[in-house]
PDB file of C-alpha atoms in Angstrom:
ATOM      1  CA  MET A  14     -26.602  21.861  12.935  1.00 35.00           C
ATOM      2  CA  ARG A  15     -29.510  23.609  11.263  1.00 43.00           C
ATOM      3  CA  TYR A  16     -29.593  21.494   8.082  1.00 47.00           C
ATOM      4  CA  GLY A  17     -28.560  17.932   8.771  1.00 44.00           C
ATOM      5  CA  GLN A  18     -27.397  16.976   5.328  1.00 48.00           C
ATOM      6  CA  ARG A  19     -24.971  19.796   4.459  1.00 49.00           C
ATOM      7  CA  GLY A  20     -24.533  22.160   7.376  1.00 52.00           C
ATOM      8  CA  GLY A  21     -26.531  25.011   5.802  1.00 62.00           C
ATOM      9  CA  TYR A  22     -27.690  26.187   2.415  1.00 69.00           C
ATOM     10  CA  THR A  23     -25.376  27.844  -0.071  1.00 69.00           C
ATOM     11  CA  PRO A  24     -26.612  31.121  -1.591  1.00 72.00           C
ATOM     12  CA  ALA A  25     -27.555  29.243  -4.787  1.00 78.00           C
ATOM     13  CA  GLU A  26     -29.547  26.703  -2.777  1.00 81.00           C
ATOM     14  CA  GLN A  27     -31.280  29.518  -0.867  1.00 82.00           C
ATOM     15  CA  GLU A  28     -32.303  31.088  -4.193  1.00 85.00           C
ATOM     16  CA  ARG A  29     -33.637  27.767  -5.455  1.00 89.00           C
ATOM     17  CA  ARG A  30     -35.678  27.304  -2.259  1.00 89.00           C
ATOM     18  CA  GLU A  31     -37.060  30.857  -2.544  1.00 90.00           C
ATOM     19  CA  ARG A  32     -38.142  30.212  -6.160  1.00 92.00           C
ATOM     20  CA  LEU A  33     -39.902  27.066  -4.911  1.00 92.00           C
ATOM     21  CA  ARG A  34     -41.786  29.033  -2.238  1.00 93.00           C
ATOM     22  CA  LEU A  35     -42.767  31.767  -4.703  1.00 93.00           C
ATOM     23  CA  GLY A  36     -43.975  29.091  -7.117  1.00 93.00           C
ATOM     24  CA  ALA A  37     -46.120  27.745  -4.311  1.00 94.00           C
ATOM     25  CA  ALA A  38     -47.534  31.274  -3.774  1.00 94.00           C
ATOM     26  CA  GLU A  39     -48.717  31.347  -7.418  1.00 94.00           C
ATOM     27  CA  ARG A  40     -50.452  28.017  -6.849  1.00 94.00           C
ATOM     28  CA  PHE A  41     -52.053  29.303  -3.616  1.00 93.00           C
ATOM     29  CA  GLU A  42     -53.472  32.239  -5.601  1.00 94.00           C
ATOM     30  CA  ALA A  43     -54.773  29.801  -8.234  1.00 94.00           C
ATOM     31  CA  GLY A  44     -56.602  27.871  -5.510  1.00 93.00           C
ATOM     32  CA  GLN A  45     -54.693  24.590  -5.712  1.00 94.00           C
ATOM     33  CA  SER A  46     -54.809  22.216  -2.746  1.00 94.00           C
ATOM     34  CA  THR A  47     -51.885  21.629  -0.417  1.00 94.00           C
ATOM     35  CA  LYS A  48     -51.638  18.012  -1.541  1.00 95.00           C
ATOM     36  CA  GLU A  49     -51.425  18.953  -5.252  1.00 94.00           C
ATOM     37  CA  ILE A  50     -48.772  21.604  -4.608  1.00 94.00           C
ATOM     38  CA  ALA A  51     -46.692  19.234  -2.484  1.00 94.00           C
ATOM     39  CA  ARG A  52     -46.791  16.588  -5.196  1.00 94.00           C
ATOM     40  CA  GLU A  53     -45.916  19.039  -7.999  1.00 93.00           C
ATOM     41  CA  LEU A  54     -43.057  20.710  -6.104  1.00 92.00           C
ATOM     42  CA  ARG A  55     -41.869  17.422  -4.577  1.00 92.00           C
ATOM     43  CA  VAL A  56     -41.930  18.675  -0.984  1.00 92.00           C
ATOM     44  CA  HIS A  57     -43.751  17.478   2.127  1.00 94.00           C
ATOM     45  CA  GLU A  58     -47.357  18.536   2.683  1.00 94.00           C
ATOM     46  CA  ARG A  59     -46.413  20.018   6.063  1.00 95.00           C
ATOM     47  CA  THR A  60     -43.898  22.260   4.344  1.00 94.00           C
ATOM     48  CA  VAL A  61     -46.572  23.509   1.934  1.00 95.00           C
ATOM     49  CA  GLY A  62     -48.926  24.044   4.881  1.00 95.00           C
ATOM     50  CA  LYS A  63     -46.290  26.142   6.638  1.00 95.00           C
ATOM     51  CA  TRP A  64     -45.746  28.189   3.465  1.00 94.00           C
ATOM     52  CA  ARG A  65     -49.521  28.641   3.053  1.00 94.00           C
ATOM     53  CA  ARG A  66     -49.886  29.992   6.628  1.00 95.00           C
ATOM     54  CA  ALA A  67     -46.994  32.429   6.041  1.00 94.00           C
ATOM     55  CA  TRP A  68     -48.537  33.478   2.710  1.00 94.00           C
ATOM     56  CA  LYS A  69     -51.932  34.140   4.355  1.00 94.00           C
ATOM     57  CA  ARG A  70     -50.280  36.296   7.036  1.00 93.00           C
ATOM     58  CA  GLY A  71     -47.898  38.278   4.821  1.00 92.00           C
ATOM     59  CA  GLY A  72     -48.452  37.516   1.156  1.00 91.00           C
ATOM     60  CA  ARG A  73     -45.631  36.754  -1.270  1.00 91.00           C
ATOM     61  CA  GLU A  74     -43.153  38.855   0.738  1.00 91.00           C
ATOM     62  CA  ALA A  75     -43.520  36.451   3.677  1.00 91.00           C
ATOM     63  CA  LEU A  76     -42.155  33.666   1.446  1.00 91.00           C
ATOM     64  CA  ARG A  77     -39.028  35.541   0.364  1.00 89.00           C
ATOM     65  CA  SER A  78     -35.670  34.442   1.758  1.00 83.00           C
ATOM     66  CA  LYS A  79     -34.597  36.209   4.898  1.00 80.00           C
ATOM     67  CA  GLY A  80     -30.927  35.707   4.029  1.00 72.00           C
ATOM     68  CA  PRO A  81     -28.398  33.357   5.559  1.00 66.00           C
ATOM     69  CA  VAL A  82     -28.975  32.110   9.093  1.00 63.00           C
ATOM     70  CA  SER A  83     -25.657  33.582  10.118  1.00 65.00           C
ATOM     71  CA  ARG A  84     -23.141  35.653   8.255  1.00 70.00           C
ATOM     72  CA  GLU A  85     -20.110  33.666   7.219  1.00 79.00           C
ATOM     73  CA  LYS A  86     -16.955  34.807   8.963  1.00 86.00           C
ATOM     74  CA  LEU A  87     -14.831  34.412   5.825  1.00 88.00           C
ATOM     75  CA  SER A  88     -15.318  36.669   2.830  1.00 89.00           C
ATOM     76  CA  PRO A  89     -15.344  35.095  -0.658  1.00 89.00           C
ATOM     77  CA  SER A  90     -11.740  36.209  -1.233  1.00 93.00           C
ATOM     78  CA  GLN A  91     -10.667  34.720   2.109  1.00 93.00           C
ATOM     79  CA  TRP A  92     -12.439  31.475   1.251  1.00 91.00           C
ATOM     80  CA  ALA A  93     -10.636  31.346  -2.122  1.00 93.00           C
ATOM     81  CA  ARG A  94      -7.308  31.841  -0.339  1.00 94.00           C
ATOM     82  CA  LEU A  95      -8.166  29.161   2.229  1.00 93.00           C
ATOM     83  CA  GLU A  96      -9.005  26.685  -0.553  1.00 92.00           C
ATOM     84  CA  ALA A  97      -5.685  27.424  -2.248  1.00 94.00           C
ATOM     85  CA  GLU A  98      -3.832  26.900   1.036  1.00 93.00           C
ATOM     86  CA  LEU A  99      -5.681  23.634   1.697  1.00 91.00           C
ATOM     87  CA  ARG A 100      -4.650  22.386  -1.742  1.00 90.00           C
ATOM     88  CA  ARG A 101      -0.999  23.115  -0.898  1.00 90.00           C
ATOM     89  CA  GLY A 102      -1.259  20.468   1.801  1.00 89.00           C
ATOM     90  CA  PRO A 103      -0.569  20.202   5.537  1.00 89.00           C
ATOM     91  CA  LEU A 104       3.218  19.981   5.099  1.00 88.00           C
ATOM     92  CA  ALA A 105       3.330  23.500   3.653  1.00 89.00           C
ATOM     93  CA  HIS A 106       1.810  24.743   6.915  1.00 89.00           C
ATOM     94  CA  GLY A 107       4.033  22.913   9.352  1.00 88.00           C
ATOM     95  CA  PHE A 108       2.023  19.743   9.932  1.00 85.00           C
ATOM     96  CA  ALA A 109       4.775  17.241   9.199  1.00 83.00           C
ATOM     97  CA  ASP A 110       3.583  14.121  11.041  1.00 80.00           C
ATOM     98  CA  ASP A 111       1.144  13.055   8.301  1.00 79.00           C
ATOM     99  CA  GLN A 112      -0.379  14.440   5.134  1.00 80.00           C
ATOM    100  CA  ARG A 113      -4.034  14.696   6.149  1.00 85.00           C
ATOM    101  CA  TRP A 114      -6.143  17.725   6.905  1.00 89.00           C
ATOM    102  CA  THR A 115      -8.093  17.300  10.118  1.00 90.00           C
ATOM    103  CA  LEU A 116     -10.815  19.693  11.240  1.00 91.00           C
ATOM    104  CA  SER A 117      -8.639  20.980  14.064  1.00 92.00           C
ATOM    105  CA  ARG A 118      -5.773  21.610  11.619  1.00 93.00           C
ATOM    106  CA  VAL A 119      -8.085  23.550   9.293  1.00 93.00           C
ATOM    107  CA  LYS A 120      -9.338  25.499  12.327  1.00 94.00           C
ATOM    108  CA  THR A 121      -5.739  26.341  13.251  1.00 94.00           C
ATOM    109  CA  LEU A 122      -4.963  27.359   9.660  1.00 94.00           C
ATOM    110  CA  ILE A 123      -7.996  29.696   9.536  1.00 94.00           C
ATOM    111  CA  GLY A 124      -6.868  31.274  12.797  1.00 94.00           C
ATOM    112  CA  ARG A 125      -3.299  31.748  11.524  1.00 93.00           C
ATOM    113  CA  LEU A 126      -4.275  33.166   8.144  1.00 93.00           C
ATOM    114  CA  PHE A 127      -7.264  35.349   8.984  1.00 93.00           C
ATOM    115  CA  HIS A 128      -7.306  35.734  12.786  1.00 93.00           C
ATOM    116  CA  VAL A 129     -10.853  34.396  12.817  1.00 90.00           C
ATOM    117  CA  GLY A 130     -12.093  31.908  15.391  1.00 90.00           C
ATOM    118  CA  TYR A 131     -14.121  28.852  14.411  1.00 90.00           C
ATOM    119  CA  THR A 132     -15.129  25.803  16.424  1.00 91.00           C
ATOM    120  CA  VAL A 133     -14.303  22.373  15.039  1.00 91.00           C
ATOM    121  CA  GLU A 134     -18.011  21.892  14.274  1.00 89.00           C
ATOM    122  CA  GLY A 135     -18.095  25.301  12.589  1.00 89.00           C
ATOM    123  CA  VAL A 136     -15.163  24.301  10.371  1.00 91.00           C
ATOM    124  CA  TRP A 137     -17.042  21.121   9.399  1.00 90.00           C
ATOM    125  CA  ARG A 138     -20.130  23.141   8.452  1.00 86.00           C
ATOM    126  CA  LEU A 139     -18.038  25.674   6.531  1.00 88.00           C
ATOM    127  CA  LEU A 140     -16.281  22.971   4.516  1.00 89.00           C
ATOM    128  CA  ARG A 141     -19.512  21.082   3.788  1.00 86.00           C
ATOM    129  CA  ARG A 142     -21.277  24.293   2.744  1.00 83.00           C
ATOM    130  CA  HIS A 143     -18.540  24.885   0.168  1.00 85.00           C
ATOM    131  CA  GLY A 144     -18.615  21.353  -1.218  1.00 84.00           C
ATOM    132  CA  TRP A 145     -15.733  19.731   0.678  1.00 85.00           C
ATOM    133  CA  SER A 146     -16.260  16.265   2.121  1.00 82.00           C
ATOM    134  CA  CYS A 147     -14.552  13.880   4.487  1.00 79.00           C
ATOM    135  CA  GLN A 148     -11.983  11.769   2.693  1.00 73.00           C
ATOM    136  CA  VAL A 149     -10.075   8.849   4.152  1.00 68.00           C
ATOM    137  CA  PRO A 150      -6.936   8.011   2.180  1.00 62.00           C
ATOM    138  CA  ALA A 151      -6.158   4.441   1.152  1.00 64.00           C
ATOM    139  CA  ARG A 152      -3.255   3.539   3.400  1.00 69.00           C
ATOM    140  CA  LYS A 153      -0.632   1.661   1.460  1.00 72.00           C
ATOM    141  CA  ALA A 154       3.066   2.086   1.954  1.00 74.00           C
ATOM    142  CA  ALA A 155       5.029   3.394  -1.012  1.00 75.00           C
ATOM    143  CA  GLU A 156       7.605   0.640  -0.404  1.00 80.00           C
ATOM    144  CA  ARG A 157       4.970  -2.113  -0.543  1.00 81.00           C
ATOM    145  CA  ASP A 158       6.157  -5.232  -2.408  1.00 85.00           C
ATOM    146  CA  GLU A 159       3.112  -7.115  -3.691  1.00 86.00           C
ATOM    147  CA  GLU A 160       5.127 -10.184  -4.788  1.00 90.00           C
ATOM    148  CA  ALA A 161       6.705 -10.596  -1.332  1.00 89.00           C
ATOM    149  CA  ILE A 162       3.275 -10.263   0.295  1.00 88.00           C
ATOM    150  CA  ALA A 163       1.783 -12.933  -1.990  1.00 90.00           C
ATOM    151  CA  ALA A 164       4.690 -15.296  -1.249  1.00 91.00           C
ATOM    152  CA  TRP A 165       4.326 -14.748   2.515  1.00 88.00           C
ATOM    153  CA  LYS A 166       0.598 -15.452   2.355  1.00 88.00           C
ATOM    154  CA  ALA A 167       1.192 -18.663   0.388  1.00 88.00           C
ATOM    155  CA  GLU A 168       4.168 -20.052   2.338  1.00 87.00           C
ATOM    156  CA  VAL A 169       4.409 -18.582   5.845  1.00 86.00           C
ATOM    157  CA  TRP A 170       0.804 -17.831   6.805  1.00 86.00           C
ATOM    158  CA  PRO A 171      -0.475 -21.430   6.569  1.00 84.00           C
ATOM    159  CA  GLN A 172       2.271 -22.487   9.031  1.00 83.00           C
ATOM    160  CA  VAL A 173       1.527 -19.665  11.491  1.00 83.00           C
ATOM    161  CA  LYS A 174      -2.261 -19.864  11.338  1.00 80.00           C
ATOM    162  CA  GLU A 175      -3.908 -21.990  14.043  1.00 78.00           C
ATOM    163  CA  PRO A 176      -5.505 -25.137  12.716  1.00 76.00           C
ATOM    164  CA  PRO A 177      -9.283 -25.152  12.869  1.00 74.00           C
ATOM    165  CA  ARG A 178     -10.643 -26.482  16.139  1.00 72.00           C
ATOM    166  CA  THR A 179     -12.460 -29.758  16.128  1.00 73.00           C
ATOM    167  CA  TRP A 180     -16.083 -29.760  17.051  1.00 71.00           C
ATOM    168  CA  ALA A 181     -16.888 -30.000  20.732  1.00 70.00           C
ATOM    169  CA  PRO A 182     -20.238 -29.575  22.404  1.00 67.00           C
ATOM    170  CA  SER A 183     -20.608 -26.287  24.145  1.00 67.00           C
ATOM    171  CA  SER A 184     -23.068 -24.545  26.362  1.00 64.00           C
ATOM    172  CA  ALA A 185     -23.992 -20.941  26.783  1.00 66.00           C
ATOM    173  CA  LEU A 186     -24.372 -21.544  30.533  1.00 65.00           C
ATOM    174  CA  ARG A 187     -21.506 -21.917  32.959  1.00 68.00           C
ATOM    175  CA  THR A 188     -22.066 -25.329  34.474  1.00 66.00           C
ATOM    176  CA  ARG A 189     -20.314 -27.608  36.960  1.00 69.00           C
ATOM    177  CA  ARG A 190     -20.446 -31.340  37.238  1.00 70.00           C
ATOM    178  CA  VAL A 191     -22.917 -32.616  39.764  1.00 71.00           C
ATOM    179  CA  LYS A 192     -21.219 -34.333  42.703  1.00 75.00           C
ATOM    180  CA  GLY A 193     -22.627 -37.517  43.766  1.00 63.00           C
TER     181      GLY A 193
END
């Protein structure tokens, strides 16, 4: 994955990063040091050094965004439709065994709806790029009876639970009695 935290920059994030680089270019022209620029823009000094080298080679144009690393396979209208379908839930798409979206299910859904192939990792990056995150549902049965559970814990569990063992000396080594 190119960007560890989110699987790639959104267009808005790319614009923000470009504005940061162009701001650094103004500071380069003003003669500020790499350390000052890094502190003001809250980026690493190595990043500023990389920007400075690019600026020296190609000026401000060298710091402009070169666009997304790869073109997204889904258009904005397809993404909007996919989000709507995801909100309908897995049952609406024939996944009856449980009500969770897995990456492979989303991959299958994308293939069915748009005839576009994604890897499971690509689906993860796509979802993260658009603000979706991994969610694990709290698993509690709808038929759960809290009063019966409390009674069982108070009355039955103490009888079933093993009593605590008494203290006995132990050794980490396997030993045998010495004959003799």
